[in-house]
């Protein structure tokens, strides 16, 4: 009886793990777990879009970014989160995050994503984290826009320094 | 001989640990170690000052901020880092950090800092991390400006949410 229950639990595990329907981009990249707790590469601000952002990195990304390692090693993940920018209600000259807009990822795997500079791209939009793009070809838009920084391994954001 | 060398090493350890002259504010608060690796409460932008910022929190701060716990518990440390804001050279509509300006801290100890809402304030300026303020009275400037958010335990910045 115990063995049967054990077998059922084991059989269910992958389903549970996949449960909560982790959204997956059309190229197969799922949303990364825990990115909100990663260290900061840098903040950024887009007046034209009215967005304020943080670029986060996993441990491999932060180490490489801090040391200026190029190209970024396989296993690097960069996450850019955008929020709508609002004036702070108690101090209007400060522009602060309001609502979540989207999160974007760049995942380094030189072989797997060789066609796009070694980077896998993914974007998840809104509170529903709806995957962006109709088919895997959506990455051409990302890759195209990141090509001006090919010399920096397609990464715009440098590590914001402290003494 | 080994024992003597061992004793010398042990005797030197505290000096080495205190070495590098960790700067200390006029009210006795030293610069916190490792704050650049803490989690993010939120980014912010000050167009008037030309600064882009990140507010970091230690583990106690992040937990309280995420859960909306008020007042913040003793042991909370918030760190606000300001960089000069610059246009990204390859993508000028993006405003990104350039040079480090300063780091400021708010350290919660309801008893010790009871005269200023339970918060100890400190600011360290420039690459030299020069402590701000001539004497411990400098905190009145900080506390005064944070008083409009007394209802939020003197903290302006809310946790930037993700779904
Ligand atoms: C219109 C140009 C443009 C397009 C299109 C674009 N990006 Fe970016 N991306 C940028 C710029 C500029 C930055 C740097 C900072 C910023 O935006 O605040 C950036 C930064 C990033 C970062 C942080 C790492 C870095 O390079 O600084 C990630 C991750 C990212 N983009 C993912 C994506 C994904 C995924 C897509 C497509 C679904 C995409 N980008 C499409 C311009 C673009
Ligand atoms: C002129 C007003 C003003 C003064 C003076 C001031 N602050 Fe602040 N402080 C703010 C505002 C507004 C924010 C929120 C976000 C921002 O600046 O980007 C803030 C945020 C902070 C934060 C992050 C936590 C929070 O409340 O959001 C710290 C830490 C901080 N200040 C420390 C200090 C210290 C230390 C001093 C004095 C040496 C000081 N402040 C003086 C206005 C002020």
Tab-separated table of C-alpha atoms and ligand atoms in Angstrom:
chain	number	residue	atom	x	y	z
A	1	UNK	CA	0.000	0.000	0.000
A	2	UNK	CA	2.781	2.353	1.037
A	3	UNK	CA	4.657	1.375	-2.118
A	4	UNK	CA	1.631	2.184	-4.263
A	5	UNK	CA	1.152	5.574	-2.617
A	6	UNK	CA	4.881	6.179	-3.056
A	7	UNK	CA	4.641	5.299	-6.730
A	8	UNK	CA	1.657	7.599	-7.179
A	9	UNK	CA	3.487	10.463	-5.484
A	10	UNK	CA	6.570	9.909	-7.645
A	11	UNK	CA	4.393	9.746	-10.753
A	12	UNK	CA	2.703	13.013	-9.814
A	13	UNK	CA	5.906	14.903	-8.978
A	14	UNK	CA	6.736	16.138	-12.472
A	15	UNK	CA	3.176	17.348	-12.909
A	16	UNK	CA	3.340	19.208	-9.614
A	17	UNK	CA	6.711	20.655	-10.534
A	18	UNK	CA	5.321	21.808	-13.870
A	19	UNK	CA	2.143	22.942	-12.098
A	20	UNK	CA	1.167	26.572	-11.828
A	21	UNK	CA	1.736	26.477	-15.585
A	22	UNK	CA	5.105	28.195	-15.816
A	23	UNK	CA	4.774	30.202	-19.027
A	24	UNK	CA	7.048	29.188	-21.903
A	25	UNK	CA	8.174	31.394	-24.819
A	26	UNK	CA	7.594	30.153	-28.412
A	27	UNK	CA	11.263	29.129	-28.598
A	28	UNK	CA	10.880	26.864	-25.539
A	29	UNK	CA	12.450	29.141	-22.902
A	30	UNK	CA	10.368	29.088	-19.700
A	31	UNK	CA	10.224	31.987	-17.268
A	32	UNK	CA	13.147	31.713	-14.830
A	33	UNK	CA	12.403	31.068	-11.171
A	34	UNK	CA	13.507	33.544	-8.531
A	35	UNK	CA	14.921	36.220	-10.823
A	36	UNK	CA	13.450	38.977	-8.622
A	37	UNK	CA	15.920	37.914	-5.892
A	38	UNK	CA	18.987	38.011	-8.136
A	39	UNK	CA	21.668	40.647	-7.800
A	40	UNK	CA	21.496	43.876	-9.761
A	41	UNK	CA	23.579	44.564	-12.824
A	42	UNK	CA	22.125	48.093	-13.144
A	43	UNK	CA	18.947	50.190	-13.141
A	44	UNK	CA	17.775	52.004	-16.264
A	45	UNK	CA	15.130	54.530	-17.254
A	46	UNK	CA	13.270	55.031	-20.525
A	47	UNK	CA	11.618	58.428	-20.604
A	48	UNK	CA	10.160	57.757	-24.089
A	49	UNK	CA	8.376	54.624	-22.883
A	50	UNK	CA	7.699	55.851	-19.351
A	51	UNK	CA	9.431	52.774	-17.943
A	52	UNK	CA	11.868	52.285	-15.096
A	53	UNK	CA	13.886	49.099	-15.094
A	54	UNK	CA	16.289	46.857	-13.307
A	55	UNK	CA	18.621	44.441	-15.071
A	56	UNK	CA	19.224	41.460	-12.800
A	57	UNK	CA	21.791	38.692	-13.285
A	58	UNK	CA	22.165	35.162	-11.975
A	59	UNK	CA	25.446	34.389	-10.176
A	60	UNK	CA	27.320	33.564	-13.398
A	61	UNK	CA	26.081	36.783	-15.017
A	62	UNK	CA	26.997	38.994	-12.067
A	63	UNK	CA	30.489	37.547	-11.792
A	64	UNK	CA	31.127	37.974	-15.528
A	65	UNK	CA	29.621	41.469	-15.620
A	66	UNK	CA	31.579	42.654	-12.585
A	67	UNK	CA	34.845	41.309	-14.028
A	68	UNK	CA	34.134	42.426	-17.593
A	69	UNK	CA	34.417	38.823	-18.869
A	70	UNK	CA	33.606	38.562	-22.605
A	71	UNK	CA	31.982	36.583	-24.066
A	72	UNK	CA	29.610	35.805	-21.183
A	73	UNK	CA	29.968	32.128	-20.180
A	74	UNK	CA	27.326	29.495	-20.860
A	75	UNK	CA	24.806	29.499	-18.040
A	76	UNK	CA	24.630	33.293	-17.874
A	77	UNK	CA	21.083	34.561	-17.476
A	78	UNK	CA	20.193	38.260	-17.620
A	79	UNK	CA	16.686	39.416	-16.654
A	80	UNK	CA	15.361	42.874	-17.431
A	81	UNK	CA	12.228	43.896	-15.531
A	82	UNK	CA	10.245	46.953	-16.601
A	83	UNK	CA	7.738	48.814	-14.464
A	84	UNK	CA	5.664	51.849	-15.425
A	85	UNK	CA	7.375	54.955	-14.027
A	86	UNK	CA	5.354	57.229	-11.731
A	87	UNK	CA	6.014	60.305	-9.630
A	88	UNK	CA	6.331	59.439	-5.938
A	89	UNK	CA	3.057	60.683	-4.354
A	90	UNK	CA	4.922	62.232	-1.379
A	91	UNK	CA	7.926	63.487	-3.332
A	92	UNK	CA	7.031	64.090	-6.985
A	93	UNK	CA	10.545	64.835	-8.262
A	94	UNK	CA	11.397	61.192	-7.566
A	95	UNK	CA	10.360	58.794	-10.354
A	96	UNK	CA	9.606	55.340	-8.987
A	97	UNK	CA	8.125	52.014	-10.172
A	98	UNK	CA	4.366	51.646	-10.274
A	99	UNK	CA	2.984	48.615	-12.151
A	100	UNK	CA	4.862	45.599	-13.553
A	101	UNK	CA	5.103	45.757	-17.359
A	102	UNK	CA	7.207	42.772	-18.442
A	103	UNK	CA	10.270	40.684	-17.832
A	104	UNK	CA	12.777	39.750	-20.538
A	105	UNK	CA	15.526	37.165	-20.433
A	106	UNK	CA	18.762	36.496	-22.264
A	107	UNK	CA	20.098	32.987	-21.667
A	108	UNK	CA	23.616	32.143	-22.820
A	109	UNK	CA	24.293	28.819	-24.519
A	110	UNK	CA	26.841	29.353	-27.273
A	111	UNK	CA	25.921	26.145	-29.142
A	112	UNK	CA	22.183	25.930	-28.637
A	113	UNK	CA	21.573	29.572	-29.579
A	114	UNK	CA	24.462	29.897	-32.048
A	115	UNK	CA	22.183	31.474	-34.682
A	116	UNK	CA	21.492	34.472	-32.399
A	117	UNK	CA	24.931	35.210	-30.993
A	118	UNK	CA	24.742	32.426	-28.416
A	119	UNK	CA	21.780	34.027	-26.666
A	120	UNK	CA	18.267	32.685	-26.174
A	121	UNK	CA	15.710	35.475	-25.839
A	122	UNK	CA	12.341	35.431	-24.056
A	123	UNK	CA	9.775	38.021	-22.943
A	124	UNK	CA	6.757	37.617	-20.649
A	125	UNK	CA	4.221	40.413	-20.598
A	126	UNK	CA	1.886	41.758	-17.927
A	127	UNK	CA	0.579	40.218	-14.738
A	128	UNK	CA	-0.460	37.169	-16.775
A	129	UNK	CA	3.185	36.779	-17.920
A	130	UNK	CA	1.914	36.103	-21.446
A	131	UNK	CA	4.788	34.822	-23.613
A	132	UNK	CA	5.685	37.299	-26.370
A	133	UNK	CA	5.915	36.190	-29.999
A	134	UNK	CA	3.775	34.074	-32.341
A	135	UNK	CA	6.540	31.631	-33.261
A	136	UNK	CA	10.266	31.114	-32.565
A	137	UNK	CA	11.081	33.759	-35.197
A	138	UNK	CA	10.223	36.513	-32.678
A	139	UNK	CA	13.845	36.414	-31.513
A	140	UNK	CA	14.970	38.172	-34.699
A	141	UNK	CA	13.453	41.372	-33.327
A	142	UNK	CA	15.420	41.019	-30.082
A	143	UNK	CA	18.650	39.965	-31.781
A	144	UNK	CA	18.408	42.754	-34.354
A	145	UNK	CA	18.097	45.428	-31.733
A	146	UNK	CA	20.971	44.010	-29.677
A	147	UNK	CA	23.328	43.829	-32.693
A	148	UNK	CA	24.737	47.375	-32.200
A	149	UNK	CA	26.383	45.986	-29.034
A	150	UNK	CA	27.812	42.875	-30.706
A	151	UNK	CA	31.234	44.035	-29.496
A	152	UNK	CA	29.979	43.629	-25.929
A	153	UNK	CA	28.582	40.130	-26.618
A	154	UNK	CA	25.166	41.681	-27.479
A	155	UNK	CA	24.720	43.047	-23.960
A	156	UNK	CA	23.898	46.739	-23.456
A	157	UNK	CA	24.123	46.947	-19.682
A	158	UNK	CA	27.371	47.281	-17.743
A	159	UNK	CA	27.795	46.559	-14.034
A	160	UNK	CA	26.868	49.688	-12.043
A	161	UNK	CA	29.982	50.245	-9.935
A	162	UNK	CA	30.452	51.025	-6.259
A	163	UNK	CA	33.830	51.847	-4.677
B	1	UNK	CA	58.330	28.739	16.623
B	2	UNK	CA	55.108	27.663	14.885
B	3	UNK	CA	53.203	28.616	18.042
B	4	UNK	CA	54.772	32.077	18.056
B	5	UNK	CA	53.939	32.653	14.413
B	6	UNK	CA	50.418	31.387	15.129
B	7	UNK	CA	50.092	33.824	18.036
B	8	UNK	CA	51.321	36.697	15.883
B	9	UNK	CA	48.830	35.833	13.145
B	10	UNK	CA	45.975	35.641	15.651
B	11	UNK	CA	47.046	38.945	17.212
B	12	UNK	CA	47.084	40.609	13.788
B	13	UNK	CA	43.709	39.276	12.643
B	14	UNK	CA	41.459	41.967	14.146
B	15	UNK	CA	43.708	44.676	12.736
B	16	UNK	CA	43.534	43.113	9.302
B	17	UNK	CA	39.768	42.749	9.570
B	18	UNK	CA	39.401	46.392	10.587
B	19	UNK	CA	41.967	47.376	7.925
B	20	UNK	CA	41.078	49.357	4.851
B	21	UNK	CA	39.675	51.947	7.288
B	22	UNK	CA	35.962	51.360	6.883
B	23	UNK	CA	34.525	54.901	6.901
B	24	UNK	CA	32.282	55.829	9.825
B	25	UNK	CA	29.573	58.539	9.883
B	26	UNK	CA	29.680	61.219	12.641
B	27	UNK	CA	26.935	59.326	14.530
B	28	UNK	CA	29.069	56.161	14.625
B	29	UNK	CA	27.408	54.213	11.805
B	30	UNK	CA	30.047	52.528	9.610
B	31	UNK	CA	29.510	51.750	5.952
B	32	UNK	CA	27.762	48.368	5.641
B	33	UNK	CA	29.639	45.490	4.034
B	34	UNK	CA	28.284	43.815	0.922
B	35	UNK	CA	25.274	46.076	0.352
B	36	UNK	CA	25.870	45.995	-3.432
B	37	UNK	CA	24.953	42.297	-3.363
B	38	UNK	CA	21.699	42.778	-1.449
B	39	UNK	CA	18.313	42.320	-3.058
B	40	UNK	CA	16.514	45.230	-4.688
B	41	UNK	CA	13.621	47.038	-3.091
B	42	UNK	CA	13.206	49.305	-6.140
B	43	UNK	CA	15.001	51.526	-8.658
B	44	UNK	CA	14.373	55.276	-8.781
B	45	UNK	CA	15.262	58.232	-10.975
B	46	UNK	CA	15.775	61.899	-10.138
B	47	UNK	CA	15.659	64.003	-13.266
B	48	UNK	CA	16.307	67.216	-11.281
B	49	UNK	CA	19.548	65.825	-9.831
B	50	UNK	CA	20.490	63.743	-12.885
B	51	UNK	CA	20.748	60.652	-10.699
B	52	UNK	CA	19.619	57.082	-11.170
B	53	UNK	CA	19.315	54.940	-8.077
B	54	UNK	CA	18.718	51.556	-6.578
B	55	UNK	CA	17.336	51.012	-3.093
B	56	UNK	CA	18.744	47.753	-1.719
B	57	UNK	CA	17.653	45.949	1.438
B	58	UNK	CA	19.245	43.352	3.697
B	59	UNK	CA	17.258	40.141	4.230
B	60	UNK	CA	15.178	41.592	7.076
B	61	UNK	CA	14.388	44.690	5.014
B	62	UNK	CA	13.389	42.755	1.903
B	63	UNK	CA	11.106	40.415	3.833
B	64	UNK	CA	9.399	43.314	5.628
B	65	UNK	CA	9.103	45.412	2.466
B	66	UNK	CA	7.686	42.539	0.411
B	67	UNK	CA	5.123	41.729	3.132
B	68	UNK	CA	4.307	45.355	3.912
B	69	UNK	CA	5.338	44.873	7.576
B	70	UNK	CA	5.192	48.159	9.542
B	71	UNK	CA	7.082	49.302	11.493
B	72	UNK	CA	10.196	47.730	9.992
B	73	UNK	CA	11.790	45.330	12.518
B	74	UNK	CA	15.049	46.065	14.323
B	75	UNK	CA	17.935	44.904	12.161
B	76	UNK	CA	16.425	46.306	8.968
B	77	UNK	CA	19.003	48.056	6.794
B	78	UNK	CA	18.084	49.990	3.660
B	79	UNK	CA	20.819	51.219	1.308
B	80	UNK	CA	20.218	53.770	-1.417
B	81	UNK	CA	22.929	54.023	-4.070
B	82	UNK	CA	22.988	56.954	-6.484
B	83	UNK	CA	24.860	57.069	-9.776
B	84	UNK	CA	25.040	59.930	-12.254
B	85	UNK	CA	22.557	59.239	-15.057
B	86	UNK	CA	23.875	59.155	-18.631
B	87	UNK	CA	22.487	58.351	-22.055
B	88	UNK	CA	23.550	54.898	-23.223
B	89	UNK	CA	26.209	55.553	-25.919
B	90	UNK	CA	24.699	52.918	-28.264
B	91	UNK	CA	21.053	53.624	-27.465
B	92	UNK	CA	20.610	57.217	-26.247
B	93	UNK	CA	16.938	56.967	-25.268
B	94	UNK	CA	18.004	54.631	-22.468
B	95	UNK	CA	19.235	56.417	-19.326
B	96	UNK	CA	21.777	54.311	-17.448
B	97	UNK	CA	24.227	54.660	-14.515
B	98	UNK	CA	27.595	56.261	-15.145
B	99	UNK	CA	29.640	57.237	-12.065
B	100	UNK	CA	28.996	56.371	-8.403
B	101	UNK	CA	27.734	59.407	-6.449
B	102	UNK	CA	26.988	58.196	-2.921
B	103	UNK	CA	25.440	55.525	-0.765
B	104	UNK	CA	23.013	56.232	2.078
B	105	UNK	CA	21.831	53.923	4.822
B	106	UNK	CA	18.885	53.703	7.169
B	107	UNK	CA	19.464	51.280	10.034
B	108	UNK	CA	16.515	50.305	12.243
B	109	UNK	CA	16.987	50.112	16.005
B	110	UNK	CA	13.859	51.407	17.707
B	111	UNK	CA	15.594	52.089	21.044
B	112	UNK	CA	19.020	53.276	19.968
B	113	UNK	CA	17.665	55.700	17.358
B	114	UNK	CA	14.406	56.523	19.153
B	115	UNK	CA	14.974	60.277	18.683
B	116	UNK	CA	14.814	59.900	14.879
B	117	UNK	CA	11.908	57.523	14.422
B	118	UNK	CA	13.981	54.444	15.272
B	119	UNK	CA	16.265	54.974	12.275
B	120	UNK	CA	20.003	55.609	12.191
B	121	UNK	CA	21.027	57.567	9.094
B	122	UNK	CA	24.390	57.607	7.301
B	123	UNK	CA	25.716	58.847	3.962
B	124	UNK	CA	29.081	58.187	2.282
B	125	UNK	CA	30.027	60.365	-0.658
B	126	UNK	CA	32.133	59.763	-3.764
B	127	UNK	CA	34.751	57.159	-4.533
B	128	UNK	CA	36.480	58.086	-1.281
B	129	UNK	CA	33.229	57.250	0.593
B	130	UNK	CA	33.698	60.399	2.666
B	131	UNK	CA	31.241	60.390	5.597
B	132	UNK	CA	28.655	63.171	5.293
B	133	UNK	CA	28.020	65.582	8.167
B	134	UNK	CA	30.191	67.585	10.553
B	135	UNK	CA	28.660	66.168	13.731
B	136	UNK	CA	25.883	63.741	14.747
B	137	UNK	CA	23.318	66.513	14.210
B	138	UNK	CA	23.482	65.930	10.442
B	139	UNK	CA	20.729	63.338	10.852
B	140	UNK	CA	18.148	66.089	11.407
B	141	UNK	CA	18.374	66.895	7.711
B	142	UNK	CA	17.684	63.269	6.793
B	143	UNK	CA	14.954	62.777	9.365
B	144	UNK	CA	13.253	66.037	8.421
B	145	UNK	CA	12.996	65.098	4.792
B	146	UNK	CA	11.704	61.615	5.606
B	147	UNK	CA	8.977	62.930	7.961
B	148	UNK	CA	6.325	63.257	5.198
B	149	UNK	CA	6.362	59.431	5.075
B	150	UNK	CA	6.099	58.947	8.843
B	151	UNK	CA	2.960	56.895	8.155
B	152	UNK	CA	5.150	54.415	6.268
B	153	UNK	CA	7.727	54.256	9.093
B	154	UNK	CA	9.730	57.057	7.407
B	155	UNK	CA	10.421	54.940	4.328
B	156	UNK	CA	9.602	56.312	0.863
B	157	UNK	CA	10.301	53.257	-1.238
B	158	UNK	CA	7.882	50.360	-1.695
B	159	UNK	CA	8.816	46.908	-2.955
B	160	UNK	CA	8.728	46.911	-6.781
B	161	UNK	CA	6.366	44.034	-7.539
B	162	UNK	CA	6.558	41.160	-9.983
B	163	UNK	CA	3.700	38.688	-10.615
C	1	LIG	C1	14.245	48.570	-29.801
C	1	LIG	C2	15.450	47.943	-29.355
C	1	LIG	C3	15.376	46.651	-28.577
C	1	LIG	C4	14.623	45.535	-28.824
C	1	LIG	C5	13.644	45.283	-29.951
C	1	LIG	C6	14.944	44.590	-27.781
C	1	LIG	N1	15.871	45.124	-26.919
C	1	LIG	FE1	16.596	44.218	-25.241
C	1	LIG	N2	17.564	45.958	-24.759
C	1	LIG	C7	17.583	47.111	-25.505
C	1	LIG	C8	18.335	48.124	-24.796
C	1	LIG	C9	18.622	49.546	-25.269
C	1	LIG	C10	18.747	47.553	-23.570
C	1	LIG	C11	19.561	48.251	-22.454
C	1	LIG	C12	18.896	48.944	-21.319
C	1	LIG	C13	17.438	49.280	-21.252
C	1	LIG	O1	16.591	48.954	-22.065
C	1	LIG	O2	17.015	49.894	-20.354
C	1	LIG	C14	18.253	46.191	-23.598
C	1	LIG	C15	18.495	45.276	-22.584
C	1	LIG	C16	18.014	43.969	-22.561
C	1	LIG	C17	18.323	43.009	-21.538
C	1	LIG	C18	19.326	43.221	-20.395
C	1	LIG	C19	20.732	42.888	-20.906
C	1	LIG	C20	21.322	43.971	-21.787
C	1	LIG	O3	21.586	43.707	-22.983
C	1	LIG	O4	21.488	45.092	-21.313
C	1	LIG	C21	17.623	41.878	-21.831
C	1	LIG	C22	17.614	40.608	-21.016
C	1	LIG	C23	16.890	42.126	-23.054
C	1	LIG	N3	17.161	43.418	-23.478
C	1	LIG	C24	16.060	41.196	-23.683
C	1	LIG	C25	15.358	41.454	-24.867
C	1	LIG	C26	14.402	40.535	-25.461
C	1	LIG	C27	14.047	39.179	-24.913
C	1	LIG	C28	13.920	41.150	-26.576
C	1	LIG	C29	12.897	40.681	-27.580
C	1	LIG	C30	11.744	39.923	-27.150
C	1	LIG	C31	14.589	42.434	-26.681
C	1	LIG	N4	15.457	42.583	-25.631
C	1	LIG	C32	14.364	43.339	-27.693
C	1	LIG	C33	17.020	47.279	-26.745
C	1	LIG	C34	16.141	46.384	-27.358
C	2	LIG	C1	15.400	66.447	0.219
C	2	LIG	C2	14.765	65.301	0.826
C	2	LIG	C3	15.607	64.218	1.416
C	2	LIG	C4	16.687	64.323	2.256
C	2	LIG	C5	17.338	65.574	2.810
C	2	LIG	C6	17.101	62.973	2.551
C	2	LIG	N1	16.306	62.080	1.910
C	2	LIG	FE1	16.504	60.052	1.930
C	2	LIG	N2	15.039	59.891	0.521
C	2	LIG	C7	14.309	60.922	0.009
C	2	LIG	C8	13.399	60.413	-1.000
C	2	LIG	C9	12.402	61.211	-1.813
C	2	LIG	C10	13.616	59.024	-1.074
C	2	LIG	C11	12.907	58.032	-2.024
C	2	LIG	C12	13.456	57.677	-3.343
C	2	LIG	C13	14.576	58.396	-4.032
C	2	LIG	O1	15.243	59.276	-3.559
C	2	LIG	O2	14.884	58.102	-5.124
C	2	LIG	C14	14.640	58.730	-0.086
C	2	LIG	C15	15.115	57.463	0.174
C	2	LIG	C16	16.104	57.146	1.080
C	2	LIG	C17	16.546	55.810	1.400
C	2	LIG	C18	15.881	54.531	0.884
C	2	LIG	C19	14.697	54.186	1.790
C	2	LIG	C20	13.480	55.067	1.545
C	2	LIG	O3	13.066	55.803	2.453
C	2	LIG	O4	12.968	55.036	0.430
C	2	LIG	C21	17.575	55.927	2.292
C	2	LIG	C22	18.363	54.787	2.898
C	2	LIG	C23	17.765	57.343	2.552
C	2	LIG	N3	16.856	58.063	1.808
C	2	LIG	C24	18.726	57.868	3.411
C	2	LIG	C25	18.897	59.224	3.658
C	2	LIG	C26	19.973	59.791	4.455
C	2	LIG	C27	21.038	58.978	5.168
C	2	LIG	C28	19.826	61.148	4.435
C	2	LIG	C29	20.655	62.217	5.070
C	2	LIG	C30	22.094	62.106	5.140
C	2	LIG	C31	18.657	61.422	3.621
C	2	LIG	N4	18.117	60.237	3.166
C	2	LIG	C32	18.182	62.680	3.357
C	2	LIG	C33	14.400	62.239	0.373
C	2	LIG	C34	15.377	62.793	1.196
